[in-house]
Short mmCIF file of C-alpha atoms in Angstrom, two decimals:
data_model
loop_
_atom_site.label_atom_id
_atom_site.label_comp_id
_atom_site.label_asym_id
_atom_site.label_seq_id
_atom_site.Cartn_x
_atom_site.Cartn_y
_atom_site.Cartn_z
CA MET A 107 12.80 -23.82 15.08
CA PRO A 108 16.42 -22.58 15.28
CA SER A 109 18.34 -24.07 18.20
CA ASP A 110 19.71 -20.64 19.22
CA ARG A 111 16.26 -19.48 20.28
CA ALA A 112 16.26 -19.13 24.03
CA LEU A 113 14.21 -17.20 26.55
CA GLU A 114 16.74 -15.19 28.56
CA ILE A 115 15.95 -13.45 31.83
CA GLU A 116 18.81 -11.13 32.74
CA GLY A 117 19.15 -9.18 35.97
CA ILE A 118 15.47 -8.44 36.54
CA SER A 119 14.33 -6.79 39.75
CA LYS A 120 10.89 -5.75 40.97
CA THR A 121 9.70 -4.14 44.19
CA PHE A 122 6.22 -3.44 45.48
CA GLY A 123 6.60 -0.69 48.03
CA ALA A 124 8.91 -2.06 50.71
CA VAL A 125 8.64 -5.62 49.39
CA GLU A 126 11.46 -6.80 47.13
CA ALA A 127 9.69 -9.45 45.05
CA VAL A 128 12.55 -10.21 42.63
CA ARG A 129 16.17 -9.16 42.86
CA ASP A 130 18.79 -9.37 40.09
CA LEU A 131 17.29 -12.60 38.79
CA GLY A 132 18.79 -14.27 35.75
CA PHE A 133 18.64 -17.59 33.88
CA ALA A 134 17.90 -18.87 30.39
CA VAL A 135 15.42 -21.44 29.09
CA ARG A 136 16.81 -23.08 25.97
CA ALA A 137 14.92 -24.12 22.88
CA GLY A 138 13.66 -27.68 23.27
CA GLU A 139 13.97 -27.63 27.06
CA LEU A 140 11.52 -28.42 29.85
CA PHE A 141 12.57 -26.03 32.62
CA GLY A 142 11.19 -26.27 36.15
CA PHE A 143 10.91 -23.07 38.19
CA VAL A 144 10.42 -23.83 41.88
CA GLY A 145 10.35 -22.00 45.18
CA ARG A 146 8.27 -21.42 48.27
CA ASN A 147 5.04 -19.44 48.16
CA GLY A 148 5.91 -15.79 47.72
CA ALA A 149 9.40 -16.54 46.40
CA GLY A 150 8.85 -14.49 43.22
CA LYS A 151 7.88 -17.11 40.63
CA THR A 152 4.61 -15.55 39.50
CA THR A 153 6.11 -12.05 39.49
CA THR A 154 8.89 -13.30 37.22
CA MET A 155 6.41 -14.89 34.82
CA ARG A 156 4.30 -11.74 34.70
CA ILE A 157 7.38 -9.71 33.84
CA VAL A 158 8.14 -12.13 30.99
CA LEU A 159 4.56 -11.67 29.74
CA GLY A 160 4.74 -7.89 30.01
CA VAL A 161 1.91 -7.81 32.54
CA LEU A 162 4.37 -6.23 34.98
CA ALA A 163 7.24 -3.92 34.12
CA ALA A 164 10.59 -4.75 35.72
CA ASP A 165 12.38 -2.04 37.69
CA ALA A 166 15.64 -3.28 36.20
CA GLY A 167 16.86 -5.98 33.82
CA VAL A 168 15.70 -7.30 30.49
CA VAL A 169 13.91 -10.34 29.02
CA ARG A 170 15.14 -11.53 25.62
CA TRP A 171 13.92 -13.99 23.03
CA ALA A 172 16.41 -15.20 20.41
CA GLY A 173 18.82 -12.47 21.50
CA ARG A 174 16.36 -9.57 21.26
CA PRO A 175 14.36 -7.84 23.99
CA LEU A 176 10.77 -9.06 24.02
CA ASP A 177 8.31 -6.74 22.33
CA PHE A 178 4.53 -6.86 21.98
CA ALA A 179 4.64 -8.90 18.76
CA THR A 180 6.85 -11.56 20.35
CA ARG A 181 4.75 -11.71 23.51
CA ARG A 182 1.72 -12.52 21.35
CA ARG A 183 3.55 -15.75 20.48
CA ILE A 184 3.84 -16.85 24.11
CA GLY A 185 1.43 -19.47 25.37
CA TYR A 186 0.68 -18.49 28.96
CA MET A 187 -1.18 -20.45 31.61
CA PRO A 188 -1.84 -18.44 34.79
CA GLU A 189 -2.14 -20.05 38.19
CA GLU A 190 -5.54 -18.44 38.59
CA ARG A 191 -7.89 -19.70 35.89
CA GLY A 192 -8.27 -16.88 33.38
CA LEU A 193 -10.94 -18.15 31.00
CA TYR A 194 -14.56 -17.06 30.64
CA PRO A 195 -16.75 -19.29 32.87
CA LYS A 196 -19.99 -18.88 30.85
CA MET A 197 -18.39 -19.29 27.43
CA ARG A 198 -18.56 -22.64 25.63
CA CYS A 199 -15.30 -24.56 25.40
CA LEU A 200 -14.80 -24.70 21.64
CA GLU A 201 -16.14 -21.19 21.17
CA GLN A 202 -13.61 -19.96 23.71
CA LEU A 203 -10.65 -21.66 22.03
CA VAL A 204 -11.68 -20.31 18.62
CA TYR A 205 -11.99 -16.80 20.06
CA LEU A 206 -8.55 -16.98 21.69
CA GLY A 207 -7.00 -18.40 18.53
CA GLU A 208 -8.42 -15.51 16.50
CA LEU A 209 -7.07 -13.01 19.05
CA HIS A 210 -3.62 -14.42 18.28
CA GLY A 211 -4.05 -13.93 14.54
CA MET A 212 -5.54 -17.25 13.41
CA SER A 213 -8.35 -17.45 10.89
CA GLY A 214 -11.69 -18.72 12.20
CA PRO A 215 -11.48 -22.11 10.41
CA ALA A 216 -7.85 -22.66 11.50
CA ALA A 217 -8.70 -21.79 15.10
CA ARG A 218 -11.69 -24.15 15.03
CA THR A 219 -9.59 -27.01 13.66
CA ALA A 220 -6.87 -26.42 16.28
CA GLY A 221 -9.43 -26.08 19.06
CA LEU A 222 -11.13 -29.35 18.15
CA GLY A 223 -7.75 -31.05 18.03
CA TRP A 224 -6.75 -29.94 21.53
CA LEU A 225 -10.17 -30.76 22.97
CA ASP A 226 -9.79 -34.26 21.59
CA ARG A 227 -6.22 -34.54 22.88
CA PHE A 228 -7.32 -33.63 26.40
CA GLY A 229 -10.38 -35.90 26.38
CA LEU A 230 -12.84 -33.01 26.18
CA ALA A 231 -14.28 -33.54 22.71
CA ASP A 232 -17.69 -34.40 24.14
CA ARG A 233 -17.70 -31.15 26.16
CA ARG A 234 -17.02 -28.84 23.23
CA ASP A 235 -20.41 -27.11 23.59
CA ALA A 236 -20.41 -27.09 27.41
CA GLU A 237 -19.89 -23.91 29.39
CA LEU A 238 -16.51 -23.83 31.08
CA GLN A 239 -18.07 -23.43 34.53
CA THR A 240 -19.81 -26.81 34.19
CA LEU A 241 -16.47 -28.63 33.90
CA SER A 242 -14.66 -30.20 36.85
CA MET A 243 -11.66 -28.32 38.24
CA GLY A 244 -9.28 -30.75 36.56
CA ASN A 245 -10.98 -30.37 33.18
CA GLN A 246 -10.91 -26.59 33.54
CA GLN A 247 -7.16 -26.94 34.03
CA ARG A 248 -6.95 -28.94 30.80
CA MET A 249 -8.91 -26.22 29.03
CA GLN A 250 -6.48 -23.65 30.38
CA LEU A 251 -3.58 -25.49 28.77
CA ALA A 252 -5.53 -25.95 25.53
CA ALA A 253 -6.03 -22.16 25.48
CA ALA A 254 -2.25 -21.68 25.82
CA LEU A 255 -1.57 -24.10 22.94
CA VAL A 256 -4.35 -23.43 20.45
CA PHE A 257 -2.49 -20.78 18.44
CA ASP A 258 0.75 -22.82 18.17
CA PRO A 259 2.95 -20.61 20.38
CA GLU A 260 6.72 -20.31 20.14
CA ILE A 261 7.25 -20.22 23.92
CA LEU A 262 5.29 -21.77 26.80
CA VAL A 263 5.14 -20.11 30.22
CA LEU A 264 2.98 -22.07 32.67
CA ASP A 265 2.22 -21.21 36.30
CA GLU A 266 1.31 -24.33 38.33
CA PRO A 267 -0.08 -26.29 35.34
CA PHE A 268 -0.43 -29.54 37.32
CA ALA A 269 -2.42 -28.12 40.24
CA GLY A 270 -5.59 -30.11 40.88
CA LEU A 271 -4.97 -32.78 38.26
CA ASP A 272 -5.51 -36.50 38.77
CA PRO A 273 -2.64 -38.89 37.86
CA VAL A 274 -4.07 -39.66 34.40
CA ALA A 275 -4.40 -35.96 33.58
CA VAL A 276 -0.85 -35.38 34.85
CA ASP A 277 0.41 -38.04 32.43
CA VAL A 278 -1.48 -36.44 29.52
CA MET A 279 -0.20 -32.96 30.32
CA THR A 280 3.35 -34.21 30.84
CA ALA A 281 3.29 -35.91 27.43
CA VAL A 282 2.04 -32.72 25.77
CA LEU A 283 4.72 -30.54 27.37
CA ARG A 284 7.45 -33.01 26.44
CA GLU A 285 6.12 -33.08 22.89
CA ARG A 286 6.16 -29.27 22.66
CA ALA A 287 9.73 -29.15 24.00
CA ASP A 288 10.80 -31.84 21.53
CA ALA A 289 9.31 -29.65 18.78
CA GLY A 290 11.82 -26.96 19.76
CA LEU A 291 9.90 -24.75 22.17
CA PRO A 292 11.39 -23.48 25.42
CA VAL A 293 8.91 -24.57 28.10
CA ILE A 294 9.10 -23.09 31.60
CA PHE A 295 6.67 -24.00 34.34
CA SER A 296 6.40 -23.50 38.06
CA SER A 297 5.19 -26.27 40.34
CA HIS A 298 5.13 -27.38 43.95
CA GLU A 299 5.14 -31.00 42.75
CA LEU A 300 8.90 -31.43 43.11
CA ASP A 301 8.88 -35.18 42.46
CA LEU A 302 7.21 -34.48 39.12
CA VAL A 303 9.64 -31.65 38.31
CA GLU A 304 12.55 -34.00 39.01
CA ARG A 305 11.07 -36.66 36.77
CA ILE A 306 10.28 -34.62 33.67
CA CYS A 307 12.47 -31.50 33.63
CA ASP A 308 15.76 -31.08 31.80
CA ARG A 309 16.88 -28.35 34.20
CA VAL A 310 15.58 -26.71 37.36
CA ALA A 311 15.90 -23.24 38.88
CA ILE A 312 15.26 -22.70 42.60
CA ILE A 313 14.28 -19.21 43.70
CA ASP A 314 14.01 -17.92 47.26
CA HIS A 315 13.14 -14.41 48.45
CA GLY A 316 13.34 -13.23 44.85
CA ARG A 317 16.86 -14.52 44.24
CA LEU A 318 18.14 -17.44 42.22
CA VAL A 319 19.78 -19.84 44.68
CA ALA A 320 20.41 -22.85 42.41
CA CYS A 321 20.11 -23.72 38.72
CA GLY A 322 21.04 -26.76 36.66
CA THR A 323 20.15 -30.38 36.10
CA VAL A 324 19.25 -32.41 39.17
CA ALA A 325 22.59 -34.19 38.71
CA ASP A 326 24.35 -30.79 38.77
CA LEU A 327 22.58 -29.85 41.98
CA ARG A 328 23.50 -33.17 43.57
CA ARG A 329 27.18 -32.65 42.82
CA GLY A 330 27.19 -29.56 44.98
CA GLY A 331 25.86 -31.34 48.05
CA PRO A 332 27.46 -33.51 50.75
CA GLU A 333 28.15 -37.21 50.23
CA ARG A 334 25.68 -39.47 52.01
CA LEU A 335 25.53 -43.25 52.48
CA TRP A 336 22.75 -45.68 53.27
CA VAL A 337 24.06 -48.49 55.46
CA ASP A 338 21.98 -51.43 56.68
CA VAL A 339 23.54 -53.59 59.39
CA PRO A 340 20.64 -55.66 60.83
CA GLY A 341 22.66 -57.05 63.75
CA ALA A 342 24.28 -53.80 64.85
CA SER A 343 23.36 -52.07 68.09
CA ALA A 344 21.98 -48.53 68.05
CA GLY A 345 24.67 -45.89 67.73
CA TRP A 346 27.20 -48.14 66.06
CA ALA A 347 28.24 -45.31 63.70
CA ASP A 348 28.78 -42.73 66.43
CA GLY A 349 32.46 -43.50 66.66
CA VAL A 350 33.21 -43.33 62.93
CA ASP A 351 35.32 -40.25 62.25
CA GLY A 352 33.81 -37.95 59.62
CA ALA A 353 30.37 -39.61 59.64
CA THR A 354 27.27 -37.87 60.99
CA LEU A 355 23.94 -39.62 61.50
CA VAL A 356 21.17 -38.00 59.44
CA ARG A 357 18.29 -40.46 59.66
CA VAL A 358 17.36 -43.91 61.00
CA GLU A 359 14.87 -46.20 59.24
CA GLY A 360 14.71 -49.47 61.12
CA SER A 361 18.10 -51.10 60.84
CA ARG A 362 19.11 -48.70 58.04
CA VAL A 363 20.97 -45.48 58.77
CA LEU A 364 21.71 -42.52 56.53
CA LEU A 365 25.16 -41.09 57.19
CA GLU A 366 26.61 -37.83 55.92
CA LEU A 367 30.34 -37.83 55.29
CA ALA A 368 32.57 -34.87 55.95
CA PRO A 369 34.75 -33.80 52.99
CA GLY A 370 37.70 -36.13 52.56
CA THR A 371 36.16 -38.98 54.55
CA ASP A 372 36.91 -42.42 53.08
CA ASP A 373 33.67 -44.39 52.66
CA GLN A 374 35.68 -47.61 53.13
CA VAL A 375 36.30 -46.59 56.74
CA VAL A 376 32.53 -46.53 57.22
CA LEU A 377 32.20 -49.92 55.53
CA GLN A 378 34.85 -51.48 57.78
CA ALA A 379 33.11 -50.08 60.87
CA ALA A 380 29.81 -51.55 59.66
CA LEU A 381 31.37 -54.97 58.93
CA ALA A 382 32.86 -55.02 62.39
CA THR A 383 29.32 -55.17 63.82
CA GLY A 384 28.08 -58.01 61.57
CA PRO A 385 26.81 -58.71 58.03
CA VAL A 386 26.08 -55.63 55.92
CA ARG A 387 22.88 -55.92 53.88
CA GLU A 388 23.09 -52.52 52.16
CA PHE A 389 25.89 -50.07 51.49
CA ARG A 390 25.29 -47.45 48.82
CA ARG A 391 25.55 -43.77 48.06
CA ALA A 392 22.33 -41.85 48.64
CA GLU A 393 21.11 -39.82 45.68
CA PRO A 394 19.16 -36.93 47.21
CA SER A 395 15.79 -36.20 45.64
CA LEU A 396 14.88 -32.74 44.40
CA VAL A 397 12.75 -32.36 47.53
CA GLU A 398 15.83 -32.95 49.71
CA LEU A 399 17.99 -30.69 47.55
CA PHE A 400 15.33 -27.99 47.73
CA ARG A 401 15.20 -28.21 51.54
CA ASP A 402 18.99 -28.08 51.78
CA VAL A 403 19.29 -25.04 49.50
CA ILE A 404 16.38 -23.15 51.05
CA GLY A 405 17.68 -23.95 54.52
CA GLU A 406 21.11 -22.57 53.69
CA THR A 407 19.53 -19.43 52.24
CA ALA A 408 17.40 -18.92 55.33
CA ALA A 409 20.44 -19.37 57.55
#
């Protein structure tokens, strides 16, 4: 797949009455990229995905694939996994995958072969003739992803694909998504599992109240935040760091303290203050997790 193929969302807006669901939203998901799309409930993630799929029409803006606005033919090549399970509960698993494959232009035999392959990949080969409604919630989620993959899509758009999965199923699904990205597909998914997003995604976009508030690699997002230090001085009395200019106490964990440094503060000044109280067991820069970055960005937006 050509490397210039990217899913571009440019300036889209959508309102529902007085509610502004998405406002002037824009980012791109590159070919071969796992892209995490995160935000609070009601932030606009699902609305954005439905606009990409053509289920909703944007009030403004455009969605492009490989430089061209998406049309019906291109949208047929998108593998979509909705947050709400959208399969037929009384239809047998293999039969359902074959049917969906044929809807996307596959021949019956090709759809059957692909369906059997994905059922086997997701550990559902022995449930091929079972009705979907008889499967556990986690296995229904696996079926939902199999339905998005069965016709060999060119783009993957997944809304909360990891919801309700056990750790083993998460590992299987993660491996499949990484494999699809490595094959050249742009893969975008929303999730509230921020630790997982941090672990597997190449880039992350954070949306709040319908607006993009941050986008980039986790390392990019960290560079925009304040410098913080973990310092462990077992023999120090409480409040030892209160007198250190430019250092603000963020958190205490036993004898460890997390300090936030004001711009321009020399971390060696903090180290000298710590050494003055006794032996220092730990002194290192704190790398904020995506959860912490998310809270910081959302907090600033709310303010």
